[in-house]
Structure formats: structure tokens, C-alpha cells
Amino acid sequence: MRQTLFATALLGLSLLGRIGTTDAAQPTAKPVYLDKNRPVEERIEDALSRMTLEEKVAICHAQSKFSSAGVPRLGIPEIWMTDGPHGVRMEKMWDEWSDAKWTNDSCTAFPALTCLAATWNPAMADAYGQAIGEEARYRNKAVLLGPGVNIYRIPLNGRNFEYMGEDPYLASKMVVPYIHGVQRNGVATCVKHFALNNQEIDREYVNVIVDDRTLHEIYLPAFKAAVQEGGTWAIMGAYNRYKDQFCCHNQYLLNDILKQEWGFDGVVISDWGGTHDTHQAAYNGLDIEMGTWTDGLAWNWSNAYDKYFLAKPFLAELQNGKIDEKVLDEKVRRILRLSFRTTLNPDRPYGSFATEEHALTARRIAQEGIILLKNEDNLLPLDPKQPQKILIVGENAKQMMTCGGGSSELKVKHEVLPMEGIENYFGDHAQITYVEGYSSHPAINRHAIRQQAVDEAAQADVVIFVGGLNKKDNQDCEASDRRSYNLPYEQDQLIAELARANRRLVVVLVSGNAVAMPWVADVPAIVQAWYSGSEAGNALASILSGEVNPSGKLPFSFPVRLEDNAAIALDAYPGDRKNVEYKEGIFVGYRWHDSRQIEPLFCFGHGLSYTSFEYGSASLDRQEMKTGDSITLSIPIRNSGSRTGAEIVQLYIHDKKASLPRPVKELKGFRKVVLEPGEEQTVTFTIDAQALSYYDDDKQAWVAEPGTFEAWVGASSRDIRSQAAFELLSE
Ligand code: BGC
């Protein structure tokens, strides 16, 4: 054996020598696909023409939990993917879900996407994308599995924290810069989950029934913006079904809308285990199949990946002519395009990982996203220089929130917990004590720890309660929904008792979802702190101490009761195990509250500041427009308080009369302006026909119907400060 190997090696050397001589005499031209000066589409065709059928099939499905094959013979690298969307996930074993236990993969955790959306600041989304893109690049990933833009339909969805809220306009404006930021690094975003994945219960199979108008007005716009304005290089199909076809191979969503109508030239990647059939996967728009677990493959059979729908079964159908090779080539072109955009891009930067700069970016986003929901008698901010007894209560003050939650789990270099952040800011002058007060652990005697907290609260100068949800099952966590709108672990009782014991109570909610607040009238100060990443504690304390003036606003409504949510009111969630019908149609979130005159607990767009803002009158540059024109609205905003602060000025459009039922108002513009005390700035918005349009099912098109419209400008969806009317003229 040894001798044979030796002889083969010698033969190889002599062959190499001969090739070397010939090459020196007649240098061969560089293959087109390797020539970076040639147009990418030409390089794709050249690479495609060099690939065997087997090589083409190999790149259409996973080769490990998070990678798909390259073409080693041609020097085309494997495609490595990572979750997403809040940081670069720790490495996993090749073929198992368990961690690979690397020691160099502890990342920066950025705030959850709900927090990013709450900044209402596209520049923050760009900074987020840039930083997480640098981390993904450093870790040599070609695809980041995120961001998620599924619309917030019900407050029970366990994955709402990974998305950007209830409004399609806000989500569209925030997703685009995130994509730009990431892709600047030669890393693709994989915007997910396309589409209609709005609940975790039955997510693997539930068929969503929704009318075309609602699909286009509510559930598709953020994806469309991601494709057409963001230019995302990848999209992830959703687990659920639509029109009775799985979304990962759905003719209507993937071929007709995404690829044809929107002109998407990137790669459709299945959600992990979202592929169910070879023919449908071949024909209905899927390009790369990931995470399939049929026939027990999740249990690591050898060569499990060969058994994927787009692996050997696909190859067999191609070989016996049942599937045309053109179908395969179409996928391969897209996958090669992804490689040229990422791993084969010689100008790709190198990235950086878990740097101080990234921690700072995470912190800035958190500081802009944290929301002051209520602040009676200006209880906040608390003076960090004042000697005082601060009692901190609540498990979430000491709970890591970057781990858990499902696929968005992270292994972080550091996470500043709320307790630590408060100590950092107040520790020099205040006497700080902690009592757990409630526990998620079932074996704990809740009554006893509650009593201890209440007793100590009576002795404190101020009580900061840090509670909310967490990343465990049936909380804010993938694969299950919440079971109740109320806070878990008897927190409602605890908060009510704390409020009775000490009037100076600040409630800090760590969650990615709205929660019931039966105690709202008794608590003077409430802060929505989200899951805010590596710098969570410092960001929170900077708001509590007033070092940072809060400027976040809600990206979704907080209903008073669960029944005030449209899907719940109409018994349209979670469906009958087979179908879920979106009976509320376009009336999601504030659109429902407005149309039914339901007073929310905290409305969409709400958020307070430590300063105050005065709005002048809105004026228009003209009162009439035609479809191709636009109108400019101007409104002066003044900081009438004594601190520098940022206001998010919101523009809603109200259609006076329409042939179809329309929401009372819809968000069509927003600006975040920073103002010094006494400073005034004029904010302008451009209103075009798209802002006035609805999607007409019959015409299958967006229609701007002539008539009178009103532009409403305000500090939230329920705090409209000025309005101005104008006409859309018929052509
Ligand atoms: C999730 C995706 C995630 C994938 C890979 C799936 O269960 O739905 O969002 O990217 O797993 O972890």
C-alpha cells in the first residue's frame, strides 16, 4: 500500500513537471469566471458551463447544519450561513444542534429588532447592519439569517421580538438601511420569513387565508422594500402555508410575486425543515434547501444530506428527464451570483468582531430604542448624585437575555445586566439593595419572596422593578406562543403590592411584546426596555439617570385587554390547526383600534421624553396634486423644555372618502429630530400618490383614488397636533 502511494506521488510530481513546462511555454488564459474584470453575469454563465450535473445539484442543498457546498474543483467556496438577526450565533456542530464549543465565537449582542424599530431612526438601522455585518464577515459567513420583518399581528406571538412591529411603512423604512449596512461587508442578508409567519403555534403547517388586499397592504410591503430598495441578496421562505402550498416552495409567493413581479435576482433559502417535496422545491422558487428533517434525518444518519429533496431525489429526476435541467440552472445561476457577491468578491472588507466600537453601537441603539411609557410627577430621571436607598426588585434585573429564545440565541463576549448598569450609574452615591421578588423557577415559594420585596420596598426611597417576559418557552421564544397576555410568575400581584408599599415605583419591562398592565394607574413611571443586547444595563441606567433623554416610540400598540386585539376579537387566532384566517384583514394594530374606537393602553407611536415639544401648524406647498406629483408638508417643531431631546414627528394620511373601507389613518412618514432647549426646526415630508393608495383586489394594482385627503402630523398615532387637507385630482 505504502509503495503504491509512493509510486502515485512520484507519477503526480512528474506530471506536474510536464504541465509546468507546457504552461510556461503557452500560458493559458484565465477562465472567464475567475476574471474579476468581466461582467458578473458572464462569469456566472462561464462557471455554470463548467459544472457537472452532480456539482450543480450539490450546491442546492445543505451539507451541514449551516452550510451548503461550493464547487471545490473550480475553487468556488462553500456558503456558510449564521443566525441572525441580533448577533452572530455561536458555531454549531457540523451535523448537530449542539454548540461546537469554540472559544473564539463570543459576539456582540445588538438590541432585538423591536428595539431597533422603536428608535424610528434609519441611521441606527444602518449602523446596526454595518456592525453586525462586520461581525458576520469576520466569522467568514456569507449569509446572515435575518432581519425578520413579519408583521406584529397578535401580542402572543413568541417571535415578535425578532421583528419590526405592526406597521408596514415603519418596518419598510427600517429594514432597508439594515440590509445596506450588512451587505456593504460582502455578507448577504436573508430577510425572513417570507411570508405570513405571524404565529409560532402550528407554524410548520398552518395554512394562512388572507385576502389579496391585506397581503399587499400589510404583510408584503417590508419584504418588497427589502428586495427593491434594500437589494437583499437572499430571502428565507416561511414554514407555514399560503394558498395550501408551503411557503418555501410556493408558486404564488416565490415565483409570481418575488421573482417575477419584484424582479428578485437573489437566492431563496428554505427555513430549516421548511422543504417538503422535490417537484415543488424544483419548480416553485426554492434555490437552497436547508435543515430538512424527514425520515428521522434530524438524528444524524450518515449522508443524511444526500436524502434532501433537492439532493439525490432531485438528481434522479434530472437524470431520468422528469425535471428539466433548465430548472436546475436557474437555481445555480442565483447561487453563483450569491457567491460572486460574497465569498468571491475580492474587494470584500475583512470585518471585525466583538469590538468596543460594536458594543458602543449596540448601546447607542438601545439608548434610542428604550421607551418612557409613563412618567407621572416627573419621577424620572433619578438623580445619580443624590444619596438614596434604591431597592431593585425582579428576576430580570439579573437575567441574561442574550441567550435562549430559539435561533436568535447568542453567546456574548459580555452582557451588562440591568442590576450592573444601575450600580454603574448610581453606585457612588446610592445604597442599592436587591430582592428577587418573583421567580420563573416553579419550585420557588412566590408568596415568601414577594413578601420580602414588599417589606423592603416600604423602607426604600425609590423602587425599581425590573420584570417582564424572558426567553423561555411560551414567553418571547421561538417555536411556541405566549399562553397569556398577563405578565407571568405572579408579577402583576407583586407590582400592585409594591405600588401600595412605595409610591415612588419605576416599572421596567424587559420584553419584545405588549403585556397587560392591570396596575397601570398605580405606577407612576413605566419604561419599556426591550431585549437590548450586550449593553442592556448601561443603556437602561443612562435613561433612568437622565444622562440620555429617552426618545424611542412604540412600533406596535399595547391593547388594554387581549380581546382588544383584532385577531383575538374575531376569533381569528390561532386557527383550527389546519387553517388560520386573517379575518381582520387590513385592520391590524392601530388600524383596528382606530376603526373600532378602542382606547389602547399605549398607542402605536407613543413615547415620552424628559423635555417637551411644541408643534406649529402644518402647511402645504399646494392644496392640489395629480397622480404623478407630490406635495410638500412643512411643520415647525420646538423644544419647549429645558433638556436636549429628540422627537419623532409622525405623518399619517386620512382618506376622507374612498370606494373601499380604509383605516382611519396610516403612517406615511416620520422624522427624528434632535433639538436643543428652545431650538425650533421645520420638518418636511413629501406626500406622493403612493402614500394615498390602497391595493385594489379586482385590479390587482395599487390605486390612488381622487378626492380629499388629510395629512395628520403628531407625536403618536393618538396625539395628532396639526392637520392639513388637500385634493388628489382626477387625471
Ligand atoms: C428559524 C429561522 C432560523 C433557522 C436556523 C429556524 O427554526 O425559523 O429563523 O434562521 O431556524 O437556525
XYZ file of C-alpha atoms and ligand atoms in Angstrom:
743
model
C 0.000 0.000 0.000
C 2.746 2.343 1.038
C 4.687 1.585 -2.108
C 1.665 2.213 -4.302
C 1.079 5.598 -2.672
C 4.699 6.482 -3.150
C 4.599 5.487 -6.822
C 1.404 7.530 -7.382
C 3.008 10.547 -5.750
C 6.053 10.249 -7.997
C 3.885 9.976 -11.072
C 1.959 13.031 -9.908
C 5.174 15.013 -9.496
C 6.429 14.090 -12.931
C 3.067 15.002 -14.465
C 3.114 18.335 -12.652
C 6.560 18.954 -14.000
C 5.419 18.347 -17.536
C 2.342 20.538 -17.146
C 4.601 23.200 -15.724
C 6.814 23.114 -18.830
C 3.890 23.327 -21.208
C 2.309 26.173 -19.176
C 5.494 28.171 -19.222
C 5.646 27.868 -22.983
C 1.956 28.646 -23.628
C 0.255 30.380 -20.712
C -3.449 29.531 -20.685
C -5.876 32.430 -20.386
C -7.623 32.925 -17.055
C -11.062 31.297 -17.130
C -13.778 33.900 -17.594
C -15.437 33.136 -14.252
C -12.221 33.998 -12.400
C -11.676 37.250 -14.250
C -12.950 39.990 -11.994
C -12.869 42.464 -14.850
C -15.598 40.593 -16.710
C -19.275 41.311 -16.004
C -20.654 39.090 -13.239
C -23.409 37.638 -15.415
C -20.791 36.459 -17.925
C -18.737 34.917 -15.138
C -21.836 33.128 -13.852
C -22.533 31.616 -17.281
C -18.936 30.525 -17.607
C -18.855 28.854 -14.194
C -22.213 27.209 -14.890
C -20.952 25.785 -18.173
C -18.033 24.126 -16.369
C -20.134 22.370 -13.736
C -21.291 18.763 -13.870
C -24.878 17.863 -13.092
C -23.795 16.461 -9.718
C -21.890 19.629 -8.850
C -24.908 21.752 -9.686
C -27.222 19.663 -7.530
C -24.714 19.696 -4.671
C -24.924 23.462 -4.252
C -28.729 23.447 -3.974
C -28.919 21.885 -0.538
C -27.213 21.797 2.841
C -24.016 19.902 3.515
C -24.108 20.646 7.243
C -26.448 22.386 9.671
C -25.388 25.837 8.475
C -23.549 25.447 5.180
C -24.105 24.400 1.609
C -21.432 23.024 -0.669
C -19.265 25.005 -3.027
C -17.567 23.645 -6.126
C -14.120 22.659 -4.837
C -12.875 21.645 -8.287
C -13.459 25.193 -9.531
C -12.363 26.966 -6.369
C -15.880 28.143 -5.572
C -16.187 28.185 -1.767
C -18.887 26.713 0.426
C -21.639 29.063 1.561
C -21.664 29.492 5.327
C -24.725 30.941 6.994
C -25.431 32.137 10.512
C -28.306 33.339 12.627
C -29.214 36.288 12.958
C -30.730 38.687 13.449
C -29.348 40.202 16.691
C -25.769 38.995 16.598
C -23.658 36.279 15.015
C -24.659 32.983 16.613
C -22.097 30.658 18.180
C -20.714 27.895 15.947
C -22.730 24.708 15.884
C -21.514 21.162 15.347
C -21.314 20.102 11.712
C -24.325 17.899 11.963
C -25.950 18.629 15.310
C -27.701 21.497 17.008
C -25.300 21.461 19.930
C -22.676 24.163 20.236
C -19.275 23.436 18.756
C -17.713 24.921 21.887
C -15.339 27.204 20.083
C -13.588 29.654 22.326
C -13.375 32.497 19.832
C -17.002 32.990 18.806
C -18.381 35.200 21.600
C -20.046 38.062 19.787
C -21.604 41.462 20.377
C -25.347 41.229 21.018
C -27.252 44.043 19.387
C -30.704 45.016 20.654
C -33.614 42.909 19.431
C -35.253 44.195 16.266
C -38.294 45.524 18.149
C -35.899 47.844 19.960
C -34.286 48.885 16.699
C -37.728 49.624 15.232
C -38.517 51.664 18.359
C -35.681 54.067 17.523
C -37.575 55.132 14.380
C -34.152 56.096 13.145
C -32.992 54.630 9.820
C -29.429 55.776 10.593
C -29.475 53.428 13.592
C -30.598 50.563 11.339
C -27.674 51.305 9.043
C -25.226 51.361 11.961
C -26.730 48.098 13.246
C -26.368 46.446 9.832
C -22.830 47.723 9.390
C -21.696 46.425 12.780
C -23.386 43.026 12.640
C -22.211 42.703 9.024
C -18.633 43.290 10.163
C -19.029 40.577 12.797
C -20.506 38.114 10.293
C -17.742 38.877 7.822
C -15.037 38.384 10.424
C -16.523 34.985 11.184
C -16.412 34.218 7.471
C -20.139 33.953 6.940
C -21.612 34.599 3.517
C -25.209 34.868 4.709
C -26.737 36.405 7.823
C -30.133 34.802 8.543
C -32.089 37.977 9.179
C -33.538 40.530 9.592
C -37.134 39.452 10.225
C -39.994 41.634 9.084
C -43.111 39.604 9.777
C -45.845 41.931 10.920
C -46.867 42.016 14.574
C -50.400 40.645 14.380
C -51.009 39.395 17.912
C -49.202 40.121 21.184
C -48.886 36.402 21.876
C -46.534 35.572 19.006
C -43.370 34.204 20.599
C -41.182 35.714 17.874
C -42.429 39.285 17.769
C -39.197 40.425 19.423
C -37.309 39.404 16.267
C -39.480 41.589 14.026
C -40.068 45.283 13.433
C -43.560 45.930 14.714
C -47.090 46.230 13.390
C -46.749 48.862 10.713
C -45.634 48.022 7.166
C -44.340 51.530 6.481
C -42.145 51.676 9.591
C -40.815 48.147 9.012
C -40.039 49.005 5.364
C -38.116 52.132 6.268
C -36.089 50.343 8.936
C -35.254 47.157 7.045
C -33.670 48.844 4.037
C -30.709 50.518 5.802
C -30.112 47.368 7.884
C -29.647 45.459 4.606
C -27.362 48.122 3.143
C -25.239 48.074 6.281
C -24.786 44.298 6.269
C -24.261 43.834 2.549
C -21.623 46.563 2.415
C -19.476 43.929 4.096
C -19.904 41.364 1.348
C -22.319 39.434 3.556
C -25.844 38.728 2.306
C -28.893 39.413 4.409
C -31.516 36.686 4.280
C -34.734 38.543 5.034
C -37.215 36.259 6.759
C -39.767 34.623 6.960
C -41.448 35.099 3.593
C -44.355 35.284 4.236
C -47.284 35.326 6.667
C -45.391 33.665 9.518
C -47.194 35.598 12.229
C -47.555 32.949 14.916
C -45.471 30.125 16.274
C -48.346 27.814 17.156
C -48.687 25.295 14.298
C -46.131 27.261 12.310
C -44.814 24.186 10.493
C -48.014 23.584 8.583
C -50.770 26.106 9.229
C -52.325 27.481 6.045
C -52.895 31.231 6.143
C -56.040 32.514 4.487
C -55.754 36.191 3.730
C -57.241 38.395 1.050
C -55.010 39.921 -1.625
C -55.512 43.444 -0.420
C -54.338 42.612 3.082
C -51.428 40.613 1.742
C -50.218 43.556 -0.340
C -51.013 46.359 2.083
C -49.908 44.780 5.356
C -47.805 41.647 5.013
C -45.717 42.205 1.868
C -44.504 45.840 1.857
C -41.477 45.320 4.128
C -40.333 42.349 2.022
C -40.882 44.319 -1.154
C -38.817 47.206 0.197
C -36.126 44.720 1.254
C -35.922 43.470 -2.323
C -36.420 46.604 -4.356
C -34.877 49.287 -2.155
C -32.609 47.210 0.057
C -31.456 44.890 -2.714
C -31.242 41.907 -0.376
C -29.264 39.016 -1.837
C -31.295 36.321 -0.102
C -34.782 35.669 1.260
C -35.887 32.892 3.602
C -39.157 31.115 2.930
C -41.530 30.693 5.862
C -42.565 27.399 7.461
C -46.310 27.903 7.111
C -48.518 27.500 4.072
C -50.311 30.001 1.910
C -52.889 29.002 -0.706
C -52.336 25.500 0.636
C -48.728 25.404 -0.543
C -45.726 25.545 1.756
C -44.163 28.999 1.593
C -40.691 27.556 0.963
C -41.888 26.326 -2.404
C -44.825 28.488 -3.197
C -45.592 29.305 -6.803
C -47.541 32.417 -5.999
C -45.237 33.982 -3.395
C -41.833 32.973 -4.739
C -42.221 32.771 -8.495
C -45.076 35.140 -9.308
C -44.544 37.885 -6.739
C -40.943 37.740 -5.514
C -39.043 36.719 -8.613
C -41.297 37.932 -11.401
C -43.188 40.945 -10.151
C -40.459 42.304 -7.865
C -37.527 41.183 -10.010
C -35.626 39.492 -7.155
C -32.332 38.140 -8.528
C -31.044 36.590 -5.285
C -31.386 33.230 -3.600
C -34.419 31.787 -1.845
C -33.261 29.702 1.122
C -35.710 27.432 2.892
C -36.344 27.800 6.589
C -34.731 24.900 8.424
C -37.007 21.990 7.695
C -39.427 24.001 5.564
C -38.994 21.911 2.394
C -41.435 19.076 1.783
C -41.365 17.911 -1.819
C -38.827 17.528 -4.633
C -41.026 18.639 -7.527
C -42.419 21.642 -5.712
C -38.974 22.607 -4.467
C -37.675 22.293 -8.023
C -40.401 24.302 -9.714
C -41.813 26.678 -7.113
C -38.985 29.070 -6.491
C -36.754 27.469 -3.852
C -32.995 27.652 -4.509
C -31.250 26.202 -1.440
C -32.796 23.614 0.866
C -31.641 23.775 4.491
C -32.365 21.920 7.698
C -34.678 19.236 6.375
C -35.581 16.540 8.841
C -37.549 13.877 7.094
C -37.357 10.168 7.860
C -35.527 10.803 11.077
C -32.710 12.664 9.360
C -32.502 15.029 12.288
C -30.963 12.098 14.112
C -27.832 12.236 12.030
C -27.951 9.358 9.635
C -24.783 9.173 7.681
C -25.093 11.037 4.386
C -28.375 12.490 5.578
C -27.877 15.430 3.283
C -27.974 13.173 0.231
C -31.552 12.394 1.113
C -32.723 16.006 0.991
C -35.468 16.777 -1.506
C -33.055 18.833 -3.581
C -30.228 16.250 -3.323
C -30.299 12.702 -4.699
C -34.064 12.606 -5.326
C -33.650 15.786 -7.384
C -30.623 14.382 -9.215
C -32.559 11.229 -10.076
C -35.431 13.237 -11.560
C -32.975 15.299 -13.587
C -31.214 12.199 -14.828
C -34.385 10.465 -15.869
C -35.647 13.604 -17.567
C -38.658 14.187 -15.320
C -37.222 17.562 -14.350
C -35.614 19.731 -16.994
C -32.011 20.818 -16.333
C -33.054 24.394 -17.068
C -34.876 24.376 -13.730
C -31.630 23.469 -12.020
C -29.566 26.003 -13.981
C -31.889 28.780 -12.884
C -31.122 27.958 -9.240
C -27.399 27.551 -9.873
C -27.165 30.955 -11.523
C -28.682 32.569 -8.463
C -26.406 30.675 -6.088
C -23.325 31.574 -8.116
C -24.464 35.193 -8.126
C -24.580 34.998 -4.336
C -21.021 33.663 -4.303
C -19.786 36.442 -6.573
C -21.447 38.977 -4.291
C -19.935 37.486 -1.164
C -17.115 34.924 -0.941
C -15.759 35.587 -4.437
C -15.789 39.351 -4.115
C -12.098 40.297 -3.918
C -12.936 43.748 -2.568
C -14.772 42.393 0.461
C -13.591 44.037 3.677
C -12.214 41.754 6.410
C -14.661 42.605 9.158
C -14.122 42.911 12.890
C -15.524 41.131 15.888
C -16.785 41.910 19.369
C -15.028 45.270 19.369
C -15.594 48.183 21.720
C -16.950 50.106 18.783
C -19.634 47.468 18.216
C -20.560 47.490 21.893
C -20.940 51.244 21.610
C -23.157 50.876 18.562
C -25.297 48.339 20.437
C -25.547 50.775 23.316
C -26.498 53.755 21.160
C -29.270 51.744 19.513
C -30.564 50.584 22.889
C -30.493 54.132 24.267
C -32.528 55.359 21.313
C -34.953 52.441 21.415
C -35.836 52.335 25.112
C -39.223 53.972 25.648
C -40.512 56.059 28.504
C -44.152 54.965 28.528
C -45.312 56.888 31.575
C -43.717 59.448 33.899
C -46.123 60.963 36.382
C -44.854 63.785 38.564
C -41.533 63.546 36.735
C -40.431 60.683 38.946
C -37.772 60.007 36.322
C -34.974 60.763 35.839
C -33.473 59.825 39.197
C -30.538 61.937 40.248
C -27.442 59.687 40.389
C -25.652 62.167 42.688
C -28.298 62.014 45.363
C -27.657 59.758 48.339
C -30.726 57.496 48.406
C -31.845 53.983 49.147
C -32.652 52.240 45.882
C -34.357 48.878 46.029
C -34.180 46.790 42.877
C -36.750 44.041 42.550
C -37.222 41.417 39.878
C -35.595 38.430 38.295
C -34.979 40.257 35.024
C -32.584 42.646 36.778
C -30.141 39.763 36.900
C -31.196 37.594 33.994
C -29.144 37.229 30.825
C -31.383 37.870 27.864
C -28.987 37.270 25.008
C -29.261 33.505 25.406
C -32.417 31.482 24.872
C -35.304 32.456 22.637
C -34.565 29.925 19.892
C -32.442 30.541 16.827
C -31.665 34.137 17.808
C -29.742 32.878 20.873
C -26.247 34.283 21.267
C -23.031 33.593 23.088
C -21.811 37.029 24.047
C -18.483 38.486 24.947
C -20.257 40.446 27.640
C -23.756 41.416 28.688
C -24.287 44.236 31.158
C -27.335 43.225 33.172
C -29.793 45.861 34.431
C -28.574 45.446 38.028
C -24.982 46.022 36.988
C -25.899 49.036 34.856
C -27.808 50.639 37.727
C -24.848 50.014 40.037
C -22.509 51.571 37.464
C -24.571 54.731 37.322
C -25.906 55.082 40.875
C -23.431 53.065 42.947
C -21.241 56.011 44.021
C -23.931 57.823 45.979
C -26.867 55.484 46.493
C -27.287 52.469 48.712
C -28.528 49.764 46.382
C -30.173 46.547 47.515
C -31.767 43.724 45.570
C -34.631 41.338 46.228
C -35.778 38.875 43.612
C -39.491 39.419 44.307
C -40.670 36.846 41.763
C -39.083 33.895 40.078
C -39.560 31.929 36.891
C -38.488 28.856 38.779
C -41.575 26.751 39.540
C -40.245 25.391 42.832
C -39.904 28.806 44.468
C -42.340 29.936 47.148
C -43.657 33.016 45.335
C -45.558 34.347 48.280
C -42.472 34.424 50.517
C -40.197 36.237 48.092
C -42.973 38.658 47.191
C -43.500 39.493 50.845
C -39.806 40.140 51.361
C -39.761 42.545 48.400
C -42.838 44.395 49.604
C -41.421 44.751 53.127
C -38.172 46.173 51.824
C -39.968 48.446 49.363
C -41.591 50.256 52.273
C -38.118 51.192 53.573
C -36.666 52.406 50.258
C -36.556 55.904 48.769
C -37.291 54.531 45.349
C -38.090 51.077 43.974
C -37.006 49.963 40.520
C -38.838 46.835 39.448
C -37.251 45.019 36.514
C -39.544 42.324 35.172
C -41.462 41.431 32.055
C -41.076 38.338 29.924
C -37.966 36.297 29.219
C -36.538 33.998 26.549
C -38.020 30.766 27.885
C -40.672 28.651 26.165
C -44.074 30.311 25.984
C -42.548 33.720 26.634
C -40.581 35.619 23.967
C -39.270 32.483 22.368
C -39.329 30.726 19.027
C -41.490 27.633 18.453
C -44.237 28.487 20.923
C -46.551 31.395 21.629
C -47.368 33.024 24.941
C -50.273 31.498 26.795
C -51.444 34.676 28.447
C -51.338 38.414 27.837
C -50.612 38.983 31.515
C -47.141 39.008 32.939
C -46.058 35.543 34.103
C -44.945 34.347 37.562
C -47.468 36.461 39.504
C -45.695 39.681 38.627
C -48.978 41.593 38.409
C -49.674 40.861 42.036
C -46.155 41.814 43.032
C -46.233 45.127 41.145
C -49.601 46.010 42.658
C -48.275 45.317 46.142
C -45.038 47.221 45.537
C -47.061 50.215 44.357
C -49.033 50.149 47.586
C -45.860 49.903 49.667
C -43.970 52.682 47.911
C -45.418 55.380 45.684
C -42.024 56.017 44.103
C -42.059 52.927 41.906
C -40.475 52.606 38.485
C -41.536 49.562 36.461
C -39.047 48.483 33.811
C -40.385 45.932 31.348
C -37.970 43.701 29.541
C -39.959 42.142 26.697
C -40.449 42.094 22.962
C -44.201 42.098 23.247
C -47.048 44.113 24.691
C -48.278 42.952 28.088
C -51.368 43.659 30.180
C -50.879 46.251 32.909
C -53.758 45.954 35.380
C -51.683 48.107 37.778
C -51.007 50.906 35.298
C -52.913 53.592 37.184
C -50.964 52.927 40.383
C -47.460 53.021 38.945
C -46.059 56.489 38.228
C -43.190 55.555 35.894
C -43.014 52.803 33.280
C -40.100 52.103 30.953
C -40.135 49.660 28.023
C -36.557 48.368 27.929
C -36.811 45.529 25.338
C -34.059 42.948 24.950
C -31.324 45.425 24.398
C -28.199 43.371 23.944
C -24.665 43.497 25.286
C -25.029 46.942 26.812
C -28.587 46.496 28.105
C -27.877 47.517 31.701
C -25.834 50.589 30.861
C -28.380 51.754 28.297
C -31.204 51.365 30.800
C -29.324 53.159 33.568
C -28.388 56.016 31.250
C -32.117 56.581 30.687
C -33.094 56.197 34.359
C -30.401 58.660 35.390
C -31.208 61.164 32.668
C -27.762 61.032 31.108
C -29.680 60.104 27.986
C -33.040 61.641 27.253
C -35.438 58.890 26.105
C -36.566 59.160 22.500
C -37.965 55.751 21.486
C -41.569 55.289 20.427
C -43.701 52.180 20.202
C -43.526 50.192 16.962
C -46.733 48.386 17.973
C -49.831 49.032 20.071
C -50.348 47.907 23.644
C -54.040 46.951 23.918
C -55.651 47.194 27.362
C -57.008 43.661 27.118
C -56.090 40.839 24.807
C -59.642 40.965 23.411
C -58.874 44.463 22.126
C -56.569 42.892 19.577
C -58.325 42.333 16.247
C -57.337 38.714 15.631
C -58.385 37.729 19.140
C -61.625 39.718 18.993
C -62.606 37.969 15.764
C -61.533 34.557 16.979
C -59.014 34.520 14.146
C -56.062 33.102 16.085
C -54.516 30.542 16.210
C -56.874 28.847 13.726
C -58.230 25.313 13.686
C -54.854 23.511 13.452
C -55.185 23.442 9.673
C -56.076 26.989 8.624
C -55.879 30.409 10.168
C -57.978 33.061 8.537
C -56.890 36.681 8.900
C -60.469 37.857 9.322
C -59.480 41.326 10.452
C -57.995 41.971 7.004
C -56.080 45.218 6.844
C -57.221 46.259 10.326
C -54.109 45.217 12.221
C -52.829 47.041 15.327
C -53.740 50.719 15.471
C -55.781 50.381 12.298
C -58.180 48.157 14.280
C -58.219 50.337 17.392
C -58.977 53.408 15.279
C -61.747 51.795 13.266
C -63.436 50.323 16.364
C -62.731 53.332 18.571
C -60.887 51.227 21.090
C -58.706 53.136 23.520
C -55.314 51.405 23.698
C -53.235 51.162 26.838
C -50.338 52.759 24.959
C -50.823 53.536 21.314
C -48.598 52.929 18.313
C -46.021 55.699 18.066
C -46.221 56.626 21.762
C -43.135 57.529 23.782
C -42.264 60.321 26.217
C -39.212 62.484 26.746
C -37.716 64.402 29.677
C -38.310 67.532 27.645
C -41.421 68.699 25.781
C -42.059 69.577 22.163
C -44.415 72.089 20.659
C -45.801 71.588 17.205
C -46.675 74.564 14.992
C -49.203 74.360 12.168
C -48.712 72.067 9.233
C -48.614 73.870 5.907
C -48.638 72.506 2.367
C -46.839 73.949 -0.649
C -50.036 73.393 -2.603
C -53.527 72.131 -1.997
C -53.962 70.002 -5.094
C -51.948 67.351 -6.837
C -52.180 64.875 -9.692
C -51.046 61.263 -9.532
C -47.527 61.936 -10.778
C -46.990 64.946 -8.472
C -46.133 65.346 -4.855
C -46.963 67.824 -2.118
C -44.506 69.068 0.484
C -45.752 69.432 4.027
C -43.823 71.580 6.490
C -44.284 71.813 10.217
C -42.202 73.656 12.817
C -41.246 71.716 15.954
C -39.803 73.416 19.029
C -38.147 72.006 22.106
C -40.116 73.835 24.782
C -38.417 72.153 27.740
C -35.053 72.502 29.375
C -33.148 69.448 28.075
C -31.829 68.482 24.706
C -34.070 65.806 23.265
C -35.184 64.036 20.122
C -38.740 63.970 18.852
C -40.163 61.533 16.330
C -42.577 63.504 14.210
C -45.138 61.244 12.556
C -47.195 61.816 9.429
C -50.446 59.919 8.968
C -52.748 60.090 5.952
C -56.503 60.140 6.355
C -58.672 59.448 3.308
C -61.914 61.412 3.606
C -63.919 59.182 1.265
C -62.999 56.005 -0.574
C -64.749 53.281 -2.518
C -63.260 50.657 -0.206
C -63.137 50.646 3.574
C -59.882 52.261 4.679
C -58.129 52.655 8.012
C -58.863 55.969 9.728
C -55.197 56.819 9.257
C -51.980 55.207 8.113
C -48.382 56.094 8.821
C -46.762 57.516 5.696
C -43.782 59.438 7.010
C -41.659 60.069 10.101
C -38.587 62.073 11.079
C -36.474 62.018 14.185
C -35.169 65.476 15.058
C -32.737 66.399 17.819
C -33.456 69.798 19.367
C -31.609 71.877 21.938
C -33.765 73.594 24.569
C -35.627 76.414 22.853
C -34.499 75.322 19.400
C -37.004 75.127 16.566
C -36.716 73.218 13.310
C -39.064 72.859 10.412
C -39.656 69.265 9.457
C -40.776 68.492 5.915
C -42.482 65.489 4.361
C -43.107 64.659 0.729
C -46.513 63.193 0.019
C -46.890 61.349 -3.263
C -49.631 59.197 -4.763
C -48.211 56.008 -3.222
C -48.906 57.463 0.213
C -52.561 57.828 -0.769
C -53.014 54.446 -2.430
C -54.725 51.246 -1.493
C -54.356 47.862 -3.152
C -57.342 47.060 -5.318
C -58.036 43.310 -5.358
C -60.056 43.450 -8.563
C -57.488 45.444 -10.486
C -54.593 43.656 -8.756
C -52.910 47.033 -8.536
C -52.274 49.988 -6.246
C -54.844 52.716 -6.787
C -54.808 56.340 -5.679
C -58.407 57.408 -5.778
C -59.073 61.089 -6.491
C -60.693 63.037 -3.666
C -59.907 64.851 -0.448
C -57.158 63.646 1.885
C -55.844 64.975 5.162
C -52.291 64.930 6.388
C -52.226 64.469 10.167
C -48.997 65.246 11.959
C -48.385 64.228 15.529
C -46.266 62.873 18.330
C -48.020 59.480 18.223
C -50.913 57.818 16.424
C -53.232 59.220 19.102
C -51.596 62.580 19.652
C -52.218 64.457 16.424
C -51.086 68.063 16.735
C -51.885 69.562 13.347
C -53.583 68.685 10.105
C -53.948 69.969 6.569
C -56.282 68.950 3.737
C -55.536 68.599 0.036
C -57.081 67.171 -3.120
C -55.918 64.439 -5.408
C -57.316 65.469 -8.773
C -58.532 63.046 -11.398
C -56.274 62.779 -14.429
C -35.878 29.607 12.245
C -35.063 30.544 11.380
C -33.600 30.310 11.612
C -33.284 28.849 11.315
C -31.842 28.470 11.500
C -35.445 28.171 12.094
O -36.046 27.367 13.049
O -37.250 29.741 11.952
O -35.409 31.880 11.658
O -32.836 31.181 10.838
O -34.047 28.038 12.188
O -31.489 28.466 12.825
